[in-house]
Each structure stands twice: as structure tokens, then as C-alpha cells.
Amino acid sequence: MKKARLLLKRTVPAVASAAAAALLLSGCGGASVNQVAAPAGATDAPCGAVNVALNAWVGYTANAAVYSYVAKNQLGCSVVQKDLNEQISWQGFASGEVDVIIENWGHDDLVKQYITDQKVAVDAGPTGNEGQIGWYVPPWMAEKYPDITDSKNLNKYASMFATSESGGKGQLLDGDPAFVTNDEALVKNLGLDYKVVFSGSEAALIQSFRTAEQNKTPLLGYFYEPQWFLSEVPLKKVSLPAWTPGCDSDAEKVACDYPTYTLNKIISKKFADSGSPAAKLAKGFKWTNEDQNAVATDIQGGMTPEAAAKKWVDAHQDVVTSWLK
Amino acid sequence: MMSTLVRDRSSVQPAPPAVKEPRRRPSRRTTLLAAAVVVWILGFLFLHGTSTLALPASELTDLHRSLNQFNAWVAANRADNPVFLYIFTPLRAAVDSVANLFTTIFAASSTGLRLPEIGWLGTVGLLGWIAFAVGNARVALLTVAVFTFFGLQGLFVEATYAFALVLTAVLLTLLVGIPLGVLAGIYGRVAKVITPVLDFMQTLPTFVYLAPLALIFLIGPASAVIATVIYAAPPVIRLTAHGIRAIPENTREASDSLGTTGLQRLLTLQLPMARRTIVMGINQSTMAALSMVTIAALIAAPGLGQVVVRALQSLDVGTAVNAGLSIVLLAIVLDRVTTAASRRAEPGAARNRRVSRKTRYLLLGVTLVLALAMVQLSRSMLWAAAFPKDLNIGPAIIQAVSSASQWMQNNLSLFTVSFREAVTTGILNPFQSLLTDTPFYILVAVIAIAAYALGGWKLAAITTACLGVIICLGLWSDSMVTLAGTLVATAVVMVLGIIFGVAMGRSERVDQILRPMLDAGQTMPAFVYLVPFLGLFGATRFTAIIAGIIYAAPVAIKITADGIAAISPTVVEAAISSGSTPWQVITKVQLPMARQTLALAANQGLIYVLAMVVVGALVGAGGLGYDVVAGFVQSTLFGKGLAAGLAIVFLGILLDRMTQAAAAAPLRKIPSSKTPAT
């Protein structure tokens, strides 16, 4: 018991006095740098803080970087970027943890849940980017086996794509578990002799395609555009049976290609109604696939997202001005 | 990710009775085990590929669909259900305000420039002073050095965010954990109820409850703190209970004879006597909380975890290692300071001190003034509030690590890839197919027979029930994939455990060299070493197995080393003097005598490998881990992820009970169930 008393005797007063001192200083110390320095470059419209979800692919980072750069430097907002999974980000609308998702791919189920039913989020219009998901092969394969880009011929090449992971069948490499994918159902419903193997992330997918092109090894994988990597290695898309409206409505019976996605922005209802200039910016934000790829390539080349955004904004000030009107 | 799976139950069974039972017993067990193997192989050969209960990754069972409803239910009830109104929402608000308080003090306030109330200089001074006051000058210096180093790494803000959240989580953990532990220590009935719950809390992968927690408490610091508390509470509860129960009966009786009331006894006898064990529990819980930093980042907890997770997504090894280093350093500081604090209060510690009490108080006073001056400076001067940006060696570290890993990838990948292919096609695939292609009823029968042979009817019943649950969850095939990977990884872990454990047990010097490396292997967040392995081995099951091995091997090695070192030196000397070679000493004396310890090492190795199943799924492992991760990120797979988490728990129970039974002495008729219920 003496031990405990001793421990208490040492610890409690020490921590308590430190805490008291800290409180004293924060309470009546007066001078705090936080209060002394007013936010720099504040404009007439009050902006405050904007929470931007940061999803895990480079194209998204490019959009988010440019949006954040403009919000911060031209509107005087304080921007908080949060690394979040695509679907987890939507949960943040209700709590105010997330204000903006700056590049959204489809997700009808989430649109129904959060926009239609719960009414905590609103569609802030297209980003101007068109998204295409599909199956791709490295360019050397398309050159050597011209008919490989038709899904009807894939069974012929299945053995070539076999790996130690695919259990004797051909391997179809998929990306992050969060990505929109019908691939397992597609393989089954198109009668393909393939097995879907998940690589776990976009980065692993890119690395795999890069190695495949360098070493001229076979690879069939999930990929999508807009994507900066396509300017480094121009992957060739494999054509699946054409998409028709409604052909993918039953997730377990899909037998057609992915639709062309009109990528859009989703912002929280509260944020949209707040009249914040940053909400206006989110609604106005619109550019092209080329713009996004340019910024994304810079980021991937080692530039910080902020510097890459600055470079693009400086060169396209007229576009940015049109967003703010 | 689960670096501290403290289980104070002792799995080491008492030695078998000296009287030998008739010879038939062991042979009967062997016959049964052999029969099980024969049934398995025949079933595999003749019924190959039938009734395998395979379920493709994107398909769901009705159970999964109904679990999906949870999501919609929460959304529909959040606003008006009393459970939310009176329990969850206030709880979230309370946790949030505590977390906010610490975040505002140390990391960033929500006003102005988002600078903390106490800038970096103040933080360094204040924390250094606290370390000095509760510990000694040495840990104070360590604290100051490490927190300054965070700044040099360019990660001061991230590190203080992580520190603030860990602090919040540990405080709440102690608030809940110590009273619960005391109750469990005093009342056996409470312990009986609480133990399976704690087992469940420690085996359920954190990913599984992360998604439901985020649904209920919304993403952000509150959910992250609550998830951390769930994960970090069991060690302190178990160890507090253990400490109180371990007080000798006669001491208690002596106290009772003086007529103390229950509360008096608790305050004057039980708590003080259990203090050492409780402090150990606090220490373990702190480490567990720290290991959640990266996982919590997935639901938007700010701090170092975010840096690591982002680096994994872009395969940026350098950045991941830089942030991982910060986490390890933070762990070292918290560990050393809590240890020093407990040592300071040991009886007699004051007598051995070099400085007198008076001098010490004087020193404390002077340093406090200094620390407060630093706090004041950091509140008024910008240079002391935000760490100077030009004093940044972070990019240098990142650059160095990146180029080293690039070199490894360029020069070793040919070797590593062929090694991977050899292991995968030679061992992993045949073994996995043996598990996944055998009809499920054959495998259930085989496992039940083996369980009966190892532990009698009771164990057979438990294992069959576990397998039954897994089948009902609709995830049999995925469970077998996971089981295959887990067993292969555990086999390697045991080989490493024996090789290095024997070396460490036999030589003090080897022990000294290896131990810090083992500690680092356990504290470094798994996410960090996943990145270089992804570069070396690609996204495959093999990479996941390696990650599991790195995480589990230190435990197995440490346990084995302790077992070998504990063998009485006279026995070893006797063997040497009778002319045994070192090899004979190891194989004929030390390993057989450490048999119980080896079994314990295997048991812990298995549990630790299983804890990594979900993390492994981030680099290409399939099976249950993938289901859990996919359930976390795809709302349509939510129910399946939940089911997969439960399947991991039941797989864990099954493996734990089987290895414990195997660890029991071979001659015993009925292996005792878990020794003293915690």
C-alpha cells in the first residue's frame, strides 16, 4: 500500500500541477498566436472550414488538389483533407465530417441511401470527366495477339494468363476492393475460364501492368480512364458485350460491359445550403479528362499535389474564374 | 496490428503424473489421428471437388443480405430511437469532447491558423517535465529527444494528433478497464462472464467492428477512440483481475482478521498489492492503443496512421517507413515512461537515489518554471508554435529508404518472384486444395476425430460446433483458404521460433542482439512493411503470409527462448559431462524439456498469424480477410464482411482449443480444459 501511495503521491500532483499550469496559461495567458494572427488573405465572403474527402486514386487526388488550392488561395477557406475510403466518405455527410466528394463514380446504392432517403447529400453536378471501366491488356499483347481485345476470344488465351494464384484458370487481376466491379459475375455469365484475383489497391494494379509491359509478360486486368498511367503505358481495352440501359441492374446476372460514367461531385446538404463560396466552387468545378491527367501525371512524377494544382491553376486562370461566377 | 494479445491464462499444463498409464493410451490416440488422415486423403481422392461450399467473392447468402439490413436500420433509427438518443449520441459527444480537448491542446485548435494551444516547444517542455516528475531524468531526456525528432521528421502535427488520440483512448480504457478488472478479480462469477467476452474482443478483427462503429458513431475521432478502447481494454482488465486474484490467501485472511470492510480491504490491501500487475496492464493497453493508430485512420482518425495508409495506397515505401518510425518511437517513449513511473514508487527506491528529496523538489520546481516558460513562448511566438519547416530531415529519410527499397526491388525481384512461385506452387497450392477441394462433411469428420483424439468428447463437440457455425455463416470455402494460409505461416513461425529461440535461450549475447529487433517487429505497424513486400513479392497470398510471419515470429521466438533459458543448468551440464554434443543437448535435452513451452509458442503463433489475416487481405490474400476488407468498403458486402469476421473468431476458437489440447501431456486421459478461469 505504501507503493501505491508513493506512486499516487508522485504522479497526481505532477500531472495536476502541469495541467493546472497549462490551463492557466491557456485561460489568461492572453497572447496566443492563434488569436494574434488572423487568417491570411481572407476575402469579403466568409468561408470557414471545408472538409474534403480524399479517396485513394491519383485522378481523385488531382481533382481534390485543384479544388483545395482554389478554395484556400482564392476564397480564403481553411481546407481539411481527409483520407477516406470511397464508400466510408459518404457516411461523413451526416456528421459534418465530410463536405465534399470531388469525384464520384456511380454508386447507385449510396445515391439512394444518402441523397434520396436520408437527404444528407446533394449532387453538385458533373466534373466534366467521363469515366470508363473495363478490362485491359498491356500494349505488347494487343500487338502480338490482335484478336485478344475481343472478350469472345479470351478463353483461347486463358492458359497464357494462368498464375500460381488463379488455380489453373486464367487470371483476371482486379484492383482495390472498394472499386466498382462486376468482374466475378461477368466471368461466370460470359462463360470465361478465368478467376478474379484481387490485388488490393490501385498502386498494385499499376505496378503489375508496368512490370507486364516491361518484361513482356501476359496480364489481363481491371482498369479505367481517366487515368494518368494510360499516358505512360497505353493499355488496350478488351471489348465486352455492349452496354445497354438496364443490362447491369441485377448484380449477379450481369453479362455486359460497364457503362460510361458521368463523374460528378457530391456535397453535403448542410454545406450546399450554407452559402459558403466553397460550396459554389464545388458546384462550378468542371474540367476535362486531359486537364485531370495533366495534374495527375505531375503528382505521380513527384510534384506535391499542391504544386501540381498551382501549376495548372496558373495556366488556366480563366477556367477557374468561370467556376467562381 | 494486434501487438499485444495478452492472455494471462497459462496454457502450460502441469507435468503428467509420474505414474505411467498402460501403454495403450498413446497408441489409441495415434491410431485415431492416423485414421483421420486416411479418411481425409480418401475423401480428397474420391470425392474431390464435390460439396466444397464455394461462394464467389461477390455473391451473398440470405444471411449476409439480412445482415446488410443493419446498415439501413441504423440510418432509419439514428434520429429517434431511444438507444441512439440517450446512449450512443451522448456517448459520442462525450468522447468527442475529450478527444477534442487533447487535440486542441497538442495538435491543432479550430481557430485562426489551426495551431495548437501549446505549440511544439511547449509540448516538448511540458511532456519532458511530466516524464521527469513521474519517472527520471533519463526518460525525460528521451521524451524531449523523441518529440523533437518528430519535428525534424516533418511529422510533428501528425505525431501530436496520434498522441492526443492515444491519450484519450488510454484514459477511457483505464476508466472502464480498472473497475471491471477489480470486479472480475474479486467475484469469480464476474470473471466467468467476462472472460469469453474478452476473448471475443481480442479475436474479432478490428476491421469487422470498424464499419458498424463508423455507422453508429459516424466517422471521425469518436469512433476511432471507441474502436481503440474496445481493442485496448482486455489486457488491463485481465491483468488487474489477475493481480488481485494472485494475492496470497493468508495475506487476505490476516487483513480480514483485523476486521476490515470490503472497500477498506480493496483500497488498503488488494489494489496496492496488485499495483505492479495493474501497471503492467496499463502498459500493455497503451501499446495496444498505439497499434490501432493505423487502423483507426481508415475511419478518418487524423495523425500518423493517415500518412502510413496513404503511403500504402501509393506504394511509397519511404514515407511509410518515416511515419512508421514515429509510431515505434512514440511506443518506446510511452513504454519507458510508464515503466519508470512504476519503478519510482517501488519500496526502497527512494533510499537508493543519488539526489536527496530536497534537491529533487528544487530541481522539479526549477524545471517546471522552465517548462512553463516554454509553454508561454510557444503560445506567443510563431516559431515556437509551429515546428520550423526548414529544419526538416524527413525528405532525406524518405529519399534514402525509397532508393534502398528501389534497389532491392530491382536487384532481388527475380529471386524473390521465383522463390514465391516455388513456395506457392510447391506447398501452398497443394495444401490449400487439400482443404478447399475435400467435401466439407469429410473435413468436419476428420477434424472431429482429431479433436476427440486430442481432447476427448468435449473438444470434439466444441470443434464441431465451431465448424457448424462457419458453415451456417456461408463461408466454409473462404475459411479453408484462410486456414491453409494460417497453418503454412504458423509452420514457418515455429521453425523460426525454434531456430532463434534456441539460439537466444543458449546465449545471453544473441538474446541481447535479437531482442530489440523482435520488439521493433512487434511495434512497427504491419502496414509499413507491407509496402516493401508488395514491391518484392507482388500482390499475392504469399506476401500476406510473410506479413503474418513477421508479426507472429517475435512472440514465438521470445516464448521459446524463455522456455529454453528456464531449463535448469544442472540438467544441461549433466548432459554435457556425459559426453553429449551441442546438437544432442539441443535435440535430446533442451527441446524435449521445453515441449510445453513450444506448444504455447505454437498456440500464440497461430493466434497472432490469425490476427494478421485481415491486414494480409490488403496485399492480395483471399479468403476471410478479403471478405472483411470488402465488407468494410462496399456497402453491399457489409453483411458478408460481418459474417467473415465472426468466422475468423470461430476459426480462432477452434485452433486455440485444438493446440491447447495438443499441448497437454500426451499420456493424460482427459486434458483439462482451460486452467483457472480468468
PDB file of C-alpha atoms in Angstrom, chain B residues 402-600:
ATOM      1  CA  SER B 402      12.928   4.789 -51.136  1.00  0.00           C
ATOM      2  CA  SER B 403      16.155   4.316 -53.009  1.00  0.00           C
ATOM      3  CA  ALA B 404      17.134   1.382 -50.821  1.00  0.00           C
ATOM      4  CA  SER B 405      13.823  -0.317 -51.466  1.00  0.00           C
ATOM      5  CA  GLN B 406      14.011   0.534 -55.171  1.00  0.00           C
ATOM      6  CA  TRP B 407      17.419  -1.094 -55.285  1.00  0.00           C
ATOM      7  CA  MET B 408      16.071  -4.176 -53.561  1.00  0.00           C
ATOM      8  CA  GLN B 409      13.161  -4.391 -55.955  1.00  0.00           C
ATOM      9  CA  ASN B 410      15.376  -4.034 -59.000  1.00  0.00           C
ATOM     10  CA  ASN B 411      18.018  -6.473 -57.873  1.00  0.00           C
ATOM     11  CA  LEU B 412      16.148  -9.005 -55.836  1.00  0.00           C
ATOM     12  CA  SER B 413      12.805  -9.250 -57.580  1.00  0.00           C
ATOM     13  CA  LEU B 414      13.927 -12.005 -59.920  1.00  0.00           C
ATOM     14  CA  PHE B 415      14.985 -14.073 -56.935  1.00  0.00           C
ATOM     15  CA  THR B 416      12.001 -13.192 -54.766  1.00  0.00           C
ATOM     16  CA  VAL B 417       9.483 -13.870 -57.517  1.00  0.00           C
ATOM     17  CA  SER B 418      10.875 -17.309 -58.285  1.00  0.00           C
ATOM     18  CA  PHE B 419      11.005 -18.088 -54.572  1.00  0.00           C
ATOM     19  CA  ARG B 420       7.385 -17.022 -54.273  1.00  0.00           C
ATOM     20  CA  GLU B 421       6.361 -19.164 -57.223  1.00  0.00           C
ATOM     21  CA  ALA B 422       8.196 -22.179 -55.840  1.00  0.00           C
ATOM     22  CA  VAL B 423       6.583 -21.901 -52.414  1.00  0.00           C
ATOM     23  CA  THR B 424       3.143 -21.132 -53.801  1.00  0.00           C
ATOM     24  CA  THR B 425       3.002 -23.962 -56.317  1.00  0.00           C
ATOM     25  CA  GLY B 426       5.034 -26.407 -54.243  1.00  0.00           C
ATOM     26  CA  ILE B 427       3.472 -26.046 -50.811  1.00  0.00           C
ATOM     27  CA  LEU B 428       0.687 -23.516 -50.553  1.00  0.00           C
ATOM     28  CA  ASN B 429      -1.473 -24.535 -53.510  1.00  0.00           C
ATOM     29  CA  PRO B 430      -1.468 -28.315 -52.883  1.00  0.00           C
ATOM     30  CA  PHE B 431      -2.165 -27.772 -49.197  1.00  0.00           C
ATOM     31  CA  GLN B 432      -4.920 -25.269 -49.867  1.00  0.00           C
ATOM     32  CA  SER B 433      -6.516 -27.549 -52.418  1.00  0.00           C
ATOM     33  CA  LEU B 434      -6.399 -30.380 -49.878  1.00  0.00           C
ATOM     34  CA  LEU B 435      -8.515 -28.179 -47.628  1.00  0.00           C
ATOM     35  CA  THR B 436     -10.799 -26.500 -50.149  1.00  0.00           C
ATOM     36  CA  ASP B 437     -11.434 -29.405 -52.545  1.00  0.00           C
ATOM     37  CA  THR B 438     -12.269 -32.026 -49.936  1.00  0.00           C
ATOM     38  CA  PRO B 439     -16.024 -32.234 -49.297  1.00  0.00           C
ATOM     39  CA  PHE B 440     -16.927 -30.285 -46.192  1.00  0.00           C
ATOM     40  CA  TYR B 441     -18.522 -33.235 -44.359  1.00  0.00           C
ATOM     41  CA  ILE B 442     -15.319 -35.262 -44.710  1.00  0.00           C
ATOM     42  CA  LEU B 443     -13.251 -32.414 -43.268  1.00  0.00           C
ATOM     43  CA  VAL B 444     -15.676 -31.876 -40.404  1.00  0.00           C
ATOM     44  CA  ALA B 445     -15.440 -35.580 -39.599  1.00  0.00           C
ATOM     45  CA  VAL B 446     -11.643 -35.536 -39.855  1.00  0.00           C
ATOM     46  CA  ILE B 447     -11.320 -32.518 -37.548  1.00  0.00           C
ATOM     47  CA  ALA B 448     -13.816 -34.002 -35.088  1.00  0.00           C
ATOM     48  CA  ILE B 449     -11.895 -37.286 -34.937  1.00  0.00           C
ATOM     49  CA  ALA B 450      -8.621 -35.423 -34.429  1.00  0.00           C
ATOM     50  CA  ALA B 451     -10.233 -33.307 -31.720  1.00  0.00           C
ATOM     51  CA  TYR B 452     -11.548 -36.430 -29.991  1.00  0.00           C
ATOM     52  CA  ALA B 453      -8.101 -37.993 -30.120  1.00  0.00           C
ATOM     53  CA  LEU B 454      -6.525 -34.854 -28.655  1.00  0.00           C
ATOM     54  CA  GLY B 455      -9.112 -33.866 -26.096  1.00  0.00           C
ATOM     55  CA  GLY B 456     -11.996 -36.279 -25.794  1.00  0.00           C
ATOM     56  CA  TRP B 457     -15.691 -35.749 -26.409  1.00  0.00           C
ATOM     57  CA  LYS B 458     -15.807 -32.233 -25.071  1.00  0.00           C
ATOM     58  CA  LEU B 459     -13.222 -30.900 -27.502  1.00  0.00           C
ATOM     59  CA  ALA B 460     -14.812 -32.826 -30.379  1.00  0.00           C
ATOM     60  CA  ALA B 461     -18.133 -31.194 -29.570  1.00  0.00           C
ATOM     61  CA  ILE B 462     -16.632 -27.699 -29.384  1.00  0.00           C
ATOM     62  CA  THR B 463     -14.780 -28.019 -32.699  1.00  0.00           C
ATOM     63  CA  THR B 464     -17.794 -29.472 -34.487  1.00  0.00           C
ATOM     64  CA  ALA B 465     -19.922 -26.609 -33.169  1.00  0.00           C
ATOM     65  CA  CYS B 466     -17.365 -24.059 -34.419  1.00  0.00           C
ATOM     66  CA  LEU B 467     -17.301 -25.683 -37.850  1.00  0.00           C
ATOM     67  CA  GLY B 468     -21.097 -25.778 -37.858  1.00  0.00           C
ATOM     68  CA  VAL B 469     -21.235 -22.044 -37.239  1.00  0.00           C
ATOM     69  CA  ILE B 470     -18.764 -21.405 -40.052  1.00  0.00           C
ATOM     70  CA  ILE B 471     -20.913 -23.469 -42.437  1.00  0.00           C
ATOM     71  CA  CYS B 472     -24.035 -21.570 -41.357  1.00  0.00           C
ATOM     72  CA  LEU B 473     -22.243 -18.289 -41.986  1.00  0.00           C
ATOM     73  CA  GLY B 474     -21.896 -19.451 -45.603  1.00  0.00           C
ATOM     74  CA  LEU B 475     -18.141 -19.019 -45.663  1.00  0.00           C
ATOM     75  CA  TRP B 476     -16.770 -22.544 -45.493  1.00  0.00           C
ATOM     76  CA  SER B 477     -14.590 -22.359 -48.574  1.00  0.00           C
ATOM     77  CA  ASP B 478     -13.116 -18.967 -47.683  1.00  0.00           C
ATOM     78  CA  SER B 479     -12.425 -20.222 -44.170  1.00  0.00           C
ATOM     79  CA  MET B 480     -10.470 -23.147 -45.587  1.00  0.00           C
ATOM     80  CA  VAL B 481      -8.400 -20.785 -47.764  1.00  0.00           C
ATOM     81  CA  THR B 482      -7.626 -18.744 -44.656  1.00  0.00           C
ATOM     82  CA  LEU B 483      -6.889 -21.867 -42.636  1.00  0.00           C
ATOM     83  CA  ALA B 484      -4.399 -23.070 -45.250  1.00  0.00           C
ATOM     84  CA  GLY B 485      -2.508 -19.781 -45.237  1.00  0.00           C
ATOM     85  CA  THR B 486      -2.598 -19.581 -41.454  1.00  0.00           C
ATOM     86  CA  LEU B 487      -1.228 -23.090 -40.970  1.00  0.00           C
ATOM     87  CA  VAL B 488       1.567 -22.605 -43.501  1.00  0.00           C
ATOM     88  CA  ALA B 489       2.547 -19.316 -41.852  1.00  0.00           C
ATOM     89  CA  THR B 490       2.439 -20.878 -38.393  1.00  0.00           C
ATOM     90  CA  ALA B 491       4.650 -23.740 -39.512  1.00  0.00           C
ATOM     91  CA  VAL B 492       7.276 -21.239 -40.671  1.00  0.00           C
ATOM     92  CA  VAL B 493       6.822 -19.231 -37.467  1.00  0.00           C
ATOM     93  CA  MET B 494       7.540 -22.357 -35.423  1.00  0.00           C
ATOM     94  CA  VAL B 495      10.650 -23.163 -37.436  1.00  0.00           C
ATOM     95  CA  LEU B 496      11.914 -19.611 -36.861  1.00  0.00           C
ATOM     96  CA  GLY B 497      10.810 -19.794 -33.242  1.00  0.00           C
ATOM     97  CA  ILE B 498      12.844 -22.926 -32.626  1.00  0.00           C
ATOM     98  CA  ILE B 499      15.953 -21.792 -34.514  1.00  0.00           C
ATOM     99  CA  PHE B 500      16.193 -18.323 -32.990  1.00  0.00           C
ATOM    100  CA  GLY B 501      14.573 -19.234 -29.686  1.00  0.00           C
ATOM    101  CA  VAL B 502      17.153 -21.969 -29.043  1.00  0.00           C
ATOM    102  CA  ALA B 503      19.979 -19.647 -30.064  1.00  0.00           C
ATOM    103  CA  MET B 504      18.701 -16.935 -27.741  1.00  0.00           C
ATOM    104  CA  GLY B 505      17.996 -19.348 -24.901  1.00  0.00           C
ATOM    105  CA  ARG B 506      21.514 -20.747 -25.106  1.00  0.00           C
ATOM    106  CA  SER B 507      23.396 -17.475 -25.403  1.00  0.00           C
ATOM    107  CA  GLU B 508      22.917 -14.268 -23.468  1.00  0.00           C
ATOM    108  CA  ARG B 509      24.675 -12.287 -26.187  1.00  0.00           C
ATOM    109  CA  VAL B 510      22.457 -13.488 -29.040  1.00  0.00           C
ATOM    110  CA  ASP B 511      19.490 -12.620 -26.840  1.00  0.00           C
ATOM    111  CA  GLN B 512      20.756  -9.080 -26.358  1.00  0.00           C
ATOM    112  CA  ILE B 513      21.276  -8.592 -30.086  1.00  0.00           C
ATOM    113  CA  LEU B 514      17.964 -10.056 -31.238  1.00  0.00           C
ATOM    114  CA  ARG B 515      15.549  -8.746 -28.618  1.00  0.00           C
ATOM    115  CA  PRO B 516      15.378  -5.103 -29.829  1.00  0.00           C
ATOM    116  CA  MET B 517      14.744  -6.354 -33.364  1.00  0.00           C
ATOM    117  CA  LEU B 518      11.899  -8.526 -32.124  1.00  0.00           C
ATOM    118  CA  ASP B 519      10.414  -5.572 -30.252  1.00  0.00           C
ATOM    119  CA  ALA B 520      10.556  -3.474 -33.414  1.00  0.00           C
ATOM    120  CA  GLY B 521       8.899  -6.263 -35.413  1.00  0.00           C
ATOM    121  CA  GLN B 522       6.017  -6.175 -32.969  1.00  0.00           C
ATOM    122  CA  THR B 523       5.568  -2.412 -32.666  1.00  0.00           C
ATOM    123  CA  MET B 524       6.086  -1.401 -36.296  1.00  0.00           C
ATOM    124  CA  PRO B 525       2.624  -1.159 -37.845  1.00  0.00           C
ATOM    125  CA  ALA B 526       2.145  -4.003 -40.294  1.00  0.00           C
ATOM    126  CA  PHE B 527       1.021  -1.514 -42.922  1.00  0.00           C
ATOM    127  CA  VAL B 528       4.588  -0.227 -43.101  1.00  0.00           C
ATOM    128  CA  TYR B 529       6.321  -3.434 -44.056  1.00  0.00           C
ATOM    129  CA  LEU B 530       3.504  -4.448 -46.367  1.00  0.00           C
ATOM    130  CA  VAL B 531       4.705  -1.775 -48.797  1.00  0.00           C
ATOM    131  CA  PRO B 532       8.230  -3.095 -49.474  1.00  0.00           C
ATOM    132  CA  PHE B 533       6.923  -6.667 -49.572  1.00  0.00           C
ATOM    133  CA  LEU B 534       4.376  -5.662 -52.155  1.00  0.00           C
ATOM    134  CA  GLY B 535       7.274  -4.413 -54.276  1.00  0.00           C
ATOM    135  CA  LEU B 536       9.297  -7.561 -53.746  1.00  0.00           C
ATOM    136  CA  PHE B 537       6.639 -10.243 -53.957  1.00  0.00           C
ATOM    137  CA  GLY B 538       3.686  -8.618 -55.716  1.00  0.00           C
ATOM    138  CA  ALA B 539       0.087  -8.745 -54.533  1.00  0.00           C
ATOM    139  CA  THR B 540      -0.330 -12.415 -53.632  1.00  0.00           C
ATOM    140  CA  ARG B 541      -1.242 -14.735 -50.789  1.00  0.00           C
ATOM    141  CA  PHE B 542       2.477 -15.291 -50.283  1.00  0.00           C
ATOM    142  CA  THR B 543       3.033 -11.631 -49.357  1.00  0.00           C
ATOM    143  CA  ALA B 544       0.261 -11.867 -46.801  1.00  0.00           C
ATOM    144  CA  ILE B 545       1.845 -14.983 -45.316  1.00  0.00           C
ATOM    145  CA  ILE B 546       5.187 -13.199 -44.973  1.00  0.00           C
ATOM    146  CA  ALA B 547       3.485 -10.297 -43.199  1.00  0.00           C
ATOM    147  CA  GLY B 548       1.859 -12.763 -40.798  1.00  0.00           C
ATOM    148  CA  ILE B 549       5.202 -14.433 -40.155  1.00  0.00           C
ATOM    149  CA  ILE B 550       6.967 -11.152 -39.367  1.00  0.00           C
ATOM    150  CA  TYR B 551       4.242 -10.254 -36.925  1.00  0.00           C
ATOM    151  CA  ALA B 552       3.947 -13.626 -35.202  1.00  0.00           C
ATOM    152  CA  ALA B 553       7.560 -14.855 -35.206  1.00  0.00           C
ATOM    153  CA  PRO B 554       8.785 -12.477 -32.443  1.00  0.00           C
ATOM    154  CA  VAL B 555       6.232 -13.863 -29.990  1.00  0.00           C
ATOM    155  CA  ALA B 556       7.076 -17.472 -30.775  1.00  0.00           C
ATOM    156  CA  ILE B 557      10.810 -16.733 -30.586  1.00  0.00           C
ATOM    157  CA  LYS B 558      10.506 -14.945 -27.253  1.00  0.00           C
ATOM    158  CA  ILE B 559       8.401 -17.687 -25.674  1.00  0.00           C
ATOM    159  CA  THR B 560      10.733 -20.411 -26.925  1.00  0.00           C
ATOM    160  CA  ALA B 561      13.806 -18.516 -25.734  1.00  0.00           C
ATOM    161  CA  ASP B 562      12.312 -18.123 -22.282  1.00  0.00           C
ATOM    162  CA  GLY B 563      11.451 -21.817 -22.172  1.00  0.00           C
ATOM    163  CA  ILE B 564      14.953 -22.893 -23.169  1.00  0.00           C
ATOM    164  CA  ALA B 565      16.583 -20.444 -20.751  1.00  0.00           C
ATOM    165  CA  ALA B 566      14.388 -21.704 -17.934  1.00  0.00           C
ATOM    166  CA  ILE B 567      15.724 -25.262 -18.133  1.00  0.00           C
ATOM    167  CA  SER B 568      17.868 -25.861 -15.085  1.00  0.00           C
ATOM    168  CA  PRO B 569      21.553 -25.515 -15.991  1.00  0.00           C
ATOM    169  CA  THR B 570      22.456 -28.610 -13.957  1.00  0.00           C
ATOM    170  CA  VAL B 571      20.487 -30.830 -16.350  1.00  0.00           C
ATOM    171  CA  VAL B 572      22.312 -29.338 -19.325  1.00  0.00           C
ATOM    172  CA  GLU B 573      25.682 -29.646 -17.564  1.00  0.00           C
ATOM    173  CA  ALA B 574      24.956 -33.255 -16.714  1.00  0.00           C
ATOM    174  CA  ALA B 575      24.241 -33.960 -20.363  1.00  0.00           C
ATOM    175  CA  ILE B 576      27.446 -32.226 -21.442  1.00  0.00           C
ATOM    176  CA  SER B 577      29.575 -34.020 -18.901  1.00  0.00           C
ATOM    177  CA  SER B 578      28.195 -37.350 -20.061  1.00  0.00           C
ATOM    178  CA  GLY B 579      29.635 -36.529 -23.487  1.00  0.00           C
ATOM    179  CA  SER B 580      26.700 -35.080 -25.445  1.00  0.00           C
ATOM    180  CA  THR B 581      27.500 -32.863 -28.424  1.00  0.00           C
ATOM    181  CA  PRO B 582      25.760 -29.465 -28.522  1.00  0.00           C
ATOM    182  CA  TRP B 583      23.407 -30.853 -31.174  1.00  0.00           C
ATOM    183  CA  GLN B 584      22.498 -33.751 -28.898  1.00  0.00           C
ATOM    184  CA  VAL B 585      21.972 -31.391 -25.978  1.00  0.00           C
ATOM    185  CA  ILE B 586      19.528 -29.384 -28.061  1.00  0.00           C
ATOM    186  CA  THR B 587      17.592 -32.251 -29.598  1.00  0.00           C
ATOM    187  CA  LYS B 588      17.694 -34.733 -26.730  1.00  0.00           C
ATOM    188  CA  VAL B 589      17.531 -32.469 -23.677  1.00  0.00           C
ATOM    189  CA  GLN B 590      16.550 -28.869 -24.275  1.00  0.00           C
ATOM    190  CA  LEU B 591      13.805 -29.227 -26.901  1.00  0.00           C
ATOM    191  CA  PRO B 592      12.060 -32.196 -25.235  1.00  0.00           C
ATOM    192  CA  MET B 593      12.176 -30.465 -21.879  1.00  0.00           C
ATOM    193  CA  ALA B 594      10.771 -27.257 -23.376  1.00  0.00           C
ATOM    194  CA  ARG B 595       7.961 -29.171 -25.068  1.00  0.00           C
ATOM    195  CA  GLN B 596       5.203 -27.406 -23.158  1.00  0.00           C
ATOM    196  CA  THR B 597       6.698 -24.031 -23.957  1.00  0.00           C
ATOM    197  CA  LEU B 598       6.932 -24.931 -27.631  1.00  0.00           C
ATOM    198  CA  ALA B 599       3.262 -25.825 -27.640  1.00  0.00           C
ATOM    199  CA  LEU B 600       2.450 -22.491 -26.041  1.00  0.00           C
TER     200      LEU B 600
END
